[in-house]
Coordinates of C-alpha atoms and ligand atoms in Angstrom, one line a residue:
X1 CA 0.0 0.0 0.0
X2 CA 1.3 3.5 -0.9
X3 CA 2.3 5.5 2.2
X4 CA 1.0 8.8 0.6
X5 CA -1.7 9.6 -2.0
X6 CA -0.9 12.8 -3.8
X7 CA -4.0 14.6 -5.2
X8 CA -2.8 18.1 -5.6
X9 CA -1.5 18.1 -9.2
X10 CA -3.0 21.5 -10.0
X11 CA -0.7 23.0 -7.4
X12 CA 2.5 21.2 -8.5
X13 CA 3.3 18.0 -10.4
X14 CA 6.3 15.8 -9.6
X15 CA 9.3 16.1 -11.9
X16 CA 9.0 13.6 -14.8
X17 CA 12.0 11.2 -15.1
X18 CA 12.2 12.1 -18.8
X19 CA 12.6 15.8 -17.9
X20 CA 15.2 15.0 -15.3
X21 CA 17.2 12.8 -17.6
X22 CA 17.3 15.6 -20.2
X23 CA 18.2 18.2 -17.5
X24 CA 21.0 16.3 -15.7
X25 CA 23.7 16.4 -18.4
X26 CA 22.8 20.1 -19.1
X27 CA 23.2 20.9 -15.4
X28 CA 26.5 19.2 -15.2
X29 CA 28.0 20.4 -18.6
X30 CA 26.3 23.4 -20.0
X31 CA 27.6 26.0 -17.6
X32 CA 28.6 28.4 -20.4
X33 CA 26.7 31.6 -20.7
X34 CA 24.6 31.4 -23.9
X35 CA 25.6 35.0 -24.7
X36 CA 29.3 34.2 -24.7
X37 CA 31.2 33.8 -27.9
X38 CA 33.4 30.8 -26.9
X39 CA 32.7 27.1 -27.4
X40 CA 31.0 26.7 -24.0
X41 CA 28.7 29.6 -24.6
X42 CA 27.8 28.5 -28.1
X43 CA 27.0 25.0 -26.8
X44 CA 24.6 26.5 -24.2
X45 CA 23.1 28.8 -26.9
X46 CA 22.4 25.7 -29.1
X47 CA 20.7 23.9 -26.2
X48 CA 18.6 27.0 -25.6
X49 CA 17.6 27.3 -29.2
X50 CA 16.4 23.7 -29.2
X51 CA 14.3 24.4 -26.2
X52 CA 12.5 27.3 -28.1
X53 CA 11.9 24.9 -31.0
X54 CA 10.5 22.1 -28.8
X55 CA 8.2 24.4 -26.8
X56 CA 7.0 26.1 -29.9
X57 CA 6.3 22.8 -31.6
X58 CA 4.0 21.8 -28.7
X59 CA 1.7 24.8 -29.3
X60 CA 2.0 25.3 -33.1
X61 CA 4.2 28.4 -32.7
X62 CA 7.4 29.7 -34.3
X63 CA 10.6 29.3 -32.1
X64 CA 11.1 33.1 -32.0
X65 CA 7.6 33.6 -30.6
X66 CA 8.6 31.8 -27.4
X67 CA 10.0 33.8 -24.5
X68 CA 11.4 31.7 -21.7
X69 CA 10.2 32.9 -18.3
X70 CA 10.6 32.0 -14.7
X71 CA 6.9 30.8 -14.3
X72 CA 3.4 31.7 -15.1
X73 CA 3.1 34.7 -12.8
X74 CA 6.1 36.2 -14.5
X75 CA 4.7 35.5 -17.9
X76 CA 1.3 36.9 -17.2
X77 CA 2.8 40.1 -15.8
X78 CA 4.9 40.5 -18.9
X79 CA 1.9 39.8 -21.2
X80 CA -0.3 42.4 -19.4
X81 CA 2.2 45.1 -18.8
X82 CA 3.9 44.7 -22.2
X83 CA 0.5 45.0 -24.0
X84 CA -0.5 48.1 -22.0
X85 CA 2.8 49.7 -22.7
X86 CA 2.5 49.1 -26.4
X87 CA -1.1 50.3 -26.5
X88 CA -0.6 53.4 -24.3
X89 CA -1.8 55.7 -27.1
X90 CA -4.9 53.6 -27.5
X91 CA -5.8 53.6 -23.8
X92 CA -5.5 51.4 -20.7
X93 CA -8.6 49.3 -20.5
X94 CA -8.4 45.6 -19.9
X95 CA -11.2 43.0 -19.9
X96 CA -10.9 39.8 -17.9
X97 CA -13.0 37.3 -16.1
X98 CA -14.0 37.0 -12.4
X99 CA -12.5 33.5 -12.0
X100 CA -9.0 34.4 -13.4
X101 CA -5.9 33.5 -11.3
X102 CA -4.6 36.1 -8.9
X103 CA -1.6 36.6 -11.2
X104 CA -3.8 38.1 -13.9
X105 CA -6.0 40.2 -11.6
X106 CA -2.9 41.3 -9.7
X107 CA -0.9 42.2 -12.9
X108 CA -3.8 44.4 -14.1
X109 CA -3.9 46.1 -10.7
X110 CA -0.2 46.7 -10.6
X111 CA -0.2 48.1 -14.2
X112 CA -2.8 50.7 -13.1
X113 CA -5.2 49.6 -15.9
X114 CA -8.9 50.3 -16.0
X115 CA -10.6 46.9 -15.8
X116 CA -13.9 45.3 -16.7
X117 CA -14.4 42.0 -14.9
X118 CA -16.9 39.9 -16.8
X119 CA -18.9 37.7 -14.4
X120 CA -19.3 33.9 -14.8
X121 CA -22.5 31.9 -14.4
X122 CA -23.1 29.6 -11.4
X123 CA -21.2 26.8 -13.2
X124 CA -18.1 29.0 -14.0
X125 CA -18.9 29.7 -17.6
X126 CA -18.6 32.9 -19.7
X127 CA -19.8 33.6 -23.2
X128 CA -17.7 35.2 -25.9
X129 CA -20.5 37.7 -26.6
X130 CA -20.4 39.2 -23.1
X131 CA -16.7 39.7 -23.4
X132 CA -16.9 41.4 -26.8
X133 CA -19.8 43.6 -25.5
X134 CA -17.4 44.9 -22.9
X135 CA -14.9 46.2 -25.5
X136 CA -14.4 50.0 -25.5
X137 CA -12.5 52.4 -27.7
X138 CA -9.6 52.3 -25.2
X139 CA -9.5 48.5 -24.7
X140 CA -6.0 47.2 -25.2
X141 CA -6.1 43.7 -23.8
X142 CA -8.5 40.8 -23.1
X143 CA -7.3 38.0 -20.8
X144 CA -9.2 34.7 -20.4
X145 CA -7.7 31.6 -18.9
X146 CA -8.0 28.3 -20.8
X147 CA -8.8 26.1 -17.7
X148 CA -9.5 27.2 -14.2
X149 CA -7.0 26.1 -11.5
X150 CA -9.6 25.8 -8.7
X151 CA -12.6 24.3 -10.4
X152 CA -11.1 22.9 -13.6
X153 CA -13.8 24.6 -15.7
X154 CA -12.6 24.9 -19.4
X155 CA -13.3 28.1 -21.4
X156 CA -13.8 27.9 -25.1
X157 CA -10.7 30.0 -26.0
X158 CA -11.1 29.1 -29.7
X159 CA -14.5 30.7 -29.9
X160 CA -13.6 33.7 -27.8
X161 CA -10.5 34.3 -29.8
X162 CA -12.4 34.0 -33.1
X163 CA -15.0 36.4 -31.9
X164 CA -12.4 38.9 -30.8
X165 CA -10.6 38.6 -34.1
X166 CA -13.9 39.2 -36.0
X167 CA -14.5 42.3 -33.9
X168 CA -11.0 43.6 -34.7
X169 CA -11.5 43.0 -38.4
X170 CA -14.9 44.7 -38.4
X171 CA -13.4 47.7 -36.6
X172 CA -10.2 47.8 -38.5
X173 CA -8.1 47.6 -35.3
X174 CA -5.2 45.5 -34.1
X175 CA -6.6 45.9 -30.6
X176 CA -7.7 44.4 -28.3
X177 CA -4.9 41.8 -28.0
X178 CA -6.0 38.4 -26.6
X179 CA -4.0 36.7 -23.9
X180 CA -4.8 33.3 -22.4
X181 CA -3.3 31.8 -19.2
X182 CA -3.0 28.2 -20.3
X183 CA -1.0 27.1 -17.2
X184 CA -3.4 24.3 -16.3
X185 CA -4.2 23.2 -19.9
X186 CA -1.4 21.2 -21.6
X187 CA -1.8 17.9 -19.8
X188 CA -5.4 17.6 -21.0
X189 CA -6.2 20.1 -23.7
X190 CA -4.8 20.6 -27.2
X191 CA -3.1 24.0 -27.7
X192 CA -2.6 25.4 -31.1
X193 CA -2.1 29.2 -31.0
X194 CA -3.4 29.7 -34.5
X195 CA -6.6 27.8 -33.9
X196 CA -7.1 29.5 -30.6
X197 CA -6.6 33.0 -32.2
X198 CA -4.5 34.2 -29.3
X199 CA -1.8 36.9 -29.5
X200 CA -0.2 35.9 -26.1
X201 CA -0.3 32.7 -24.2
X202 CA 1.2 31.7 -20.8
X203 CA 2.6 28.2 -20.0
X204 CA 4.0 26.9 -16.7
X205 CA 6.5 24.2 -16.3
X206 CA 5.6 22.9 -12.8
X207 CA 2.1 22.1 -14.0
X208 CA 3.3 19.7 -16.7
X209 CA 5.7 17.6 -14.7
X210 CA 8.6 20.0 -15.4
X211 CA 11.0 21.7 -13.0
X212 CA 9.8 24.7 -11.0
X213 CA 10.9 28.3 -11.8
X214 CA 10.4 28.0 -15.5
X215 CA 7.6 28.7 -18.0
X216 CA 7.1 30.6 -21.2
X217 CA 5.2 33.4 -22.8
X218 CA 4.1 33.0 -26.4
X219 CA 4.0 36.4 -28.2
X220 CA 2.6 36.3 -31.7
X221 CA 5.0 37.7 -34.4
X222 CA 4.1 41.3 -35.1
X223 CA 1.8 41.6 -32.1
X224 CA 1.9 45.2 -30.8
X225 CA 3.8 44.4 -27.6
X226 CA 6.6 46.4 -25.9
X227 CA 9.5 45.2 -23.7
X228 CA 9.1 46.0 -20.0
X229 CA 12.5 44.9 -18.5
X230 CA 15.7 46.8 -19.0
X231 CA 18.9 44.7 -19.5
X232 CA 20.6 42.6 -22.1
X233 CA 19.4 41.1 -25.4
X234 CA 18.4 37.7 -24.1
X235 CA 15.1 36.3 -25.5
X236 CA 15.1 38.9 -28.2
X237 CA 15.3 41.6 -25.5
X238 CA 11.8 40.6 -24.2
X239 CA 13.2 38.9 -21.1
X240 CA 16.7 40.0 -20.4
X241 CA 18.9 38.2 -18.0
X242 CA 21.0 35.0 -18.2
X243 CA 18.8 32.1 -19.1
X244 CA 17.9 29.1 -16.9
X245 CA 19.2 26.6 -19.4
X246 CA 18.6 23.4 -17.5
X247 CA 15.2 24.6 -16.4
X248 CA 14.3 25.3 -20.0
X249 CA 15.5 21.9 -21.1
X250 CA 13.4 20.2 -18.4
X251 CA 10.4 22.3 -19.3
X252 CA 10.8 21.6 -23.0
X253 CA 11.0 17.8 -22.6
X254 CA 8.3 17.7 -19.9
X255 CA 5.9 19.7 -22.1
X256 CA 6.7 17.5 -25.1
X257 CA 6.0 14.4 -23.0
X258 CA 2.8 15.8 -21.6
X259 CA 1.5 16.6 -25.1
X260 CA 2.4 13.1 -26.3
X261 CA 0.6 11.6 -23.3
X262 CA -2.4 13.9 -23.4
X263 CA -5.1 11.8 -25.0
X264 CA -4.2 8.6 -23.2
X265 CA -3.8 10.2 -19.8
X266 CA -7.1 12.2 -20.2
X267 CA -8.9 9.0 -21.1
X268 CA -7.4 7.2 -18.1
X269 CA -8.2 9.9 -15.6
X270 CA -11.7 10.7 -16.6
X271 CA -13.3 7.5 -15.2
X272 CA -11.2 7.9 -12.1
X273 CA -12.4 11.5 -11.7
X274 CA -16.0 10.4 -12.2
X275 CA -15.6 7.6 -9.6
X276 CA -14.1 10.1 -7.1
X277 CA -16.8 12.7 -7.8
X278 CA -19.7 10.2 -7.5
X279 CA -18.2 8.6 -4.4
X280 CA -17.9 12.0 -2.6
X281 CA -21.3 13.2 -3.7
X282 CA -22.8 10.1 -2.1
X283 CA -21.9 11.7 1.2
X284 CA -24.9 13.6 2.3
X285 CA -24.7 17.4 2.2
X286 CA -21.9 17.4 -0.5
X287 CA -22.0 19.6 -3.6
X288 CA -19.9 19.8 -6.7
X289 CA -18.5 23.3 -7.5
X290 CA -18.1 24.2 -11.1
X291 CA -19.5 22.6 -14.2
X292 CA -19.5 18.8 -14.4
X293 CA -18.9 18.4 -18.1
X294 CA -16.7 21.2 -19.4
X295 CA -14.1 20.5 -16.8
X296 CA -10.5 19.2 -16.8
X297 CA -10.5 15.4 -16.4
X298 CA -8.4 15.6 -13.2
X299 CA -10.4 18.1 -11.2
X300 CA -12.9 17.6 -8.4
X301 CA -13.9 20.6 -6.3
X302 CA -16.5 19.9 -3.7
X303 CA -18.0 21.5 -0.5
X304 CA -18.9 19.3 2.4
X305 CA -21.5 20.6 4.9
X306 CA -20.4 20.6 8.5
X307 CA -16.5 20.7 8.1
X308 CA -14.1 23.5 7.2
X309 CA -12.1 22.8 4.1
X310 CA -8.8 23.5 6.0
X311 CA -9.7 21.1 8.7
X312 CA -10.4 18.4 6.1
X313 CA -7.1 19.1 4.3
X314 CA -5.2 18.7 7.6
X315 CA -7.0 15.6 8.7
X316 CA -6.5 14.0 5.3
X317 CA -2.9 14.9 5.3
X318 CA -2.5 13.1 8.7
X319 CA -4.2 10.1 7.0
X320 CA -1.6 10.2 4.1
X321 CA -3.7 12.0 1.5
X322 CA -2.6 15.4 0.1
X323 CA -5.3 17.7 -1.3
X324 CA -5.9 21.5 -1.1
X325 CA -8.5 24.1 -0.3
X326 CA -8.2 25.6 -3.8
X327 CA -5.4 27.8 -5.2
X328 CA -2.0 27.2 -3.6
X329 CA -1.2 30.8 -4.4
X330 CA -3.9 32.2 -2.1
X331 CA -2.1 31.2 1.0
X332 CA -3.5 31.6 4.5
X333 CA -7.3 31.4 4.8
X334 CA -8.3 34.1 2.3
X335 CA -11.7 32.9 0.8
X336 CA -11.7 31.8 -2.8
X337 CA -12.7 34.6 -5.2
X338 CA -13.4 31.9 -7.8
X339 CA -16.1 30.2 -5.7
X340 CA -17.5 33.6 -4.7
X341 CA -17.8 34.4 -8.4
X342 CA -20.0 31.3 -8.8
X343 CA -22.3 32.7 -6.2
X344 CA -21.5 30.2 -3.4
X345 CA -22.3 31.2 0.2
X346 CA -19.5 31.9 2.6
X347 CA -20.2 28.6 4.4
X348 CA -19.9 26.7 1.1
X349 CA -16.7 28.4 0.1
X350 CA -15.1 27.8 3.5
X351 CA -16.0 24.1 3.3
X352 CA -14.7 23.6 -0.2
X353 CA -11.7 21.4 -1.1
X354 CA -10.0 20.5 -4.4
X355 CA -8.8 17.1 -5.4
X356 CA -6.6 17.1 -8.6
X357 CA -5.5 13.7 -10.0
X358 CA -2.4 13.0 -12.0
X359 CA -0.1 10.3 -13.5
X360 CA 0.4 8.5 -10.2
X361 CA -3.3 8.2 -9.4
X362 CA -4.8 4.7 -9.3
X363 CA -8.2 3.2 -8.7
X364 CA -7.0 2.1 -5.3
X365 CA -6.1 5.7 -4.4
X366 CA -9.6 6.8 -5.4
X367 CA -11.2 4.0 -3.3
X368 CA -9.1 4.9 -0.3
X369 CA -9.7 8.6 -0.7
X370 CA -13.5 8.2 -0.8
X371 CA -13.5 6.0 2.3
X372 CA -11.2 8.3 4.3
X373 CA -13.0 11.4 3.4
X374 CA -16.3 9.8 4.3
X375 CA -15.0 8.8 7.7
X376 CA -13.5 12.2 8.5
X377 CA -16.6 14.2 7.3
X378 CA -19.0 12.0 9.2
X379 CA -16.9 12.1 12.3
X380 CA -16.7 15.9 12.2
X381 CA -20.5 16.1 11.9
X382 CA -21.4 13.7 14.5
X383 CA -18.2 13.4 16.6
Ligands
PLP1 N1 -2.1 30.7 -13.5 C1 -2.7 29.5 -13.2 C2 -4.0 29.1 -13.9 C3 -2.2 28.7 -12.2 O1 -2.8 27.6 -11.8 C4 -1.0 29.2 -11.5 C5 -0.4 28.4 -10.4 O2 -1.1 27.7 -9.7 C6 -0.4 30.4 -11.9 C7 -1.0 31.1 -12.9 C8 0.9 30.9 -11.3 O3 1.9 30.0 -11.6 P1 3.4 30.2 -11.0 O4 3.3 29.9 -9.6 O5 4.2 29.1 -11.8 O6 3.8 31.5 -11.3

């Protein structure tokens, strides 16, 4: 029997052995600065170039459209602030959605933009029309995540992107740009930047079984976007500073592996998710948060009447099962703005927890998790 069951893959995934094997020789040998002219530098620059190529290939982009970053937060900030800087003559209005990650909402705030936050319905959905209706003459950027990190709800980025593009064509404008935070998507959803009609897209390495501290921002060729950082010419001047070569190699190979595994792994996890969801919903006073169908195949977010989410997380941890109360980035006991956006009561929000399955998840894990949760919840109610 496993000593631990890990069901918090939306917060962090373990490092894949394929990624580690690709990284190890690079960590040991490619110490040269990729900007140096000598042999060691050129070797590192070549490794870096191949990372751009492999990451680009995974999302149907060109290698020069990939900017290596230190994570999704970093990438989102660069996307938002760089777009607003480029579009400063046009205005500083941004449209986003109530359930976006704190990185998007925070970046917009820090950039001092005027923001329209489009509400979601009680299942976490938005429609493209309500986004386009919010466009003003001074709108520079629209940012909509591909899949939600707390409730796993998937937005139709292809349709939203197409609708924005049609609006731009009709109005003869290059604005608003369209950014999507796809951090939670690559393991389960196909990403093709042309099909999605995005100008900017964020990827995160630690969500795809890659090393932490890396990620990437896709910036479409010719998109009106301006550099934000001062410094050297690395990443085409878009992200100056000496590159994290081993991290980029790990990210590139993890993302490639994740894309190759996507269909099989999604098909394997879906029945496990259903089993977990149904097993938990059989406990009286339990409700599912977020849409059931348009949802990542690894996400179950539920509220249990009569027990605080944090208490359940702590008790499950003591019983060998790792889950979370929602976004790991919230920290402390700040209530979830995502669940509030669905219209959940404070009690329901405080009693919510998130289970996110991954490559290590087995039927036996699900069986044990349901039994353990049932025991803890019933004991809390009647104990
Ligand atoms: N966006 C989404 C959807 C996420 O799930 C996360 C992390 O959980 C982030 C952004 C921030 O990612 P990072 O911590 O890699 O900066």
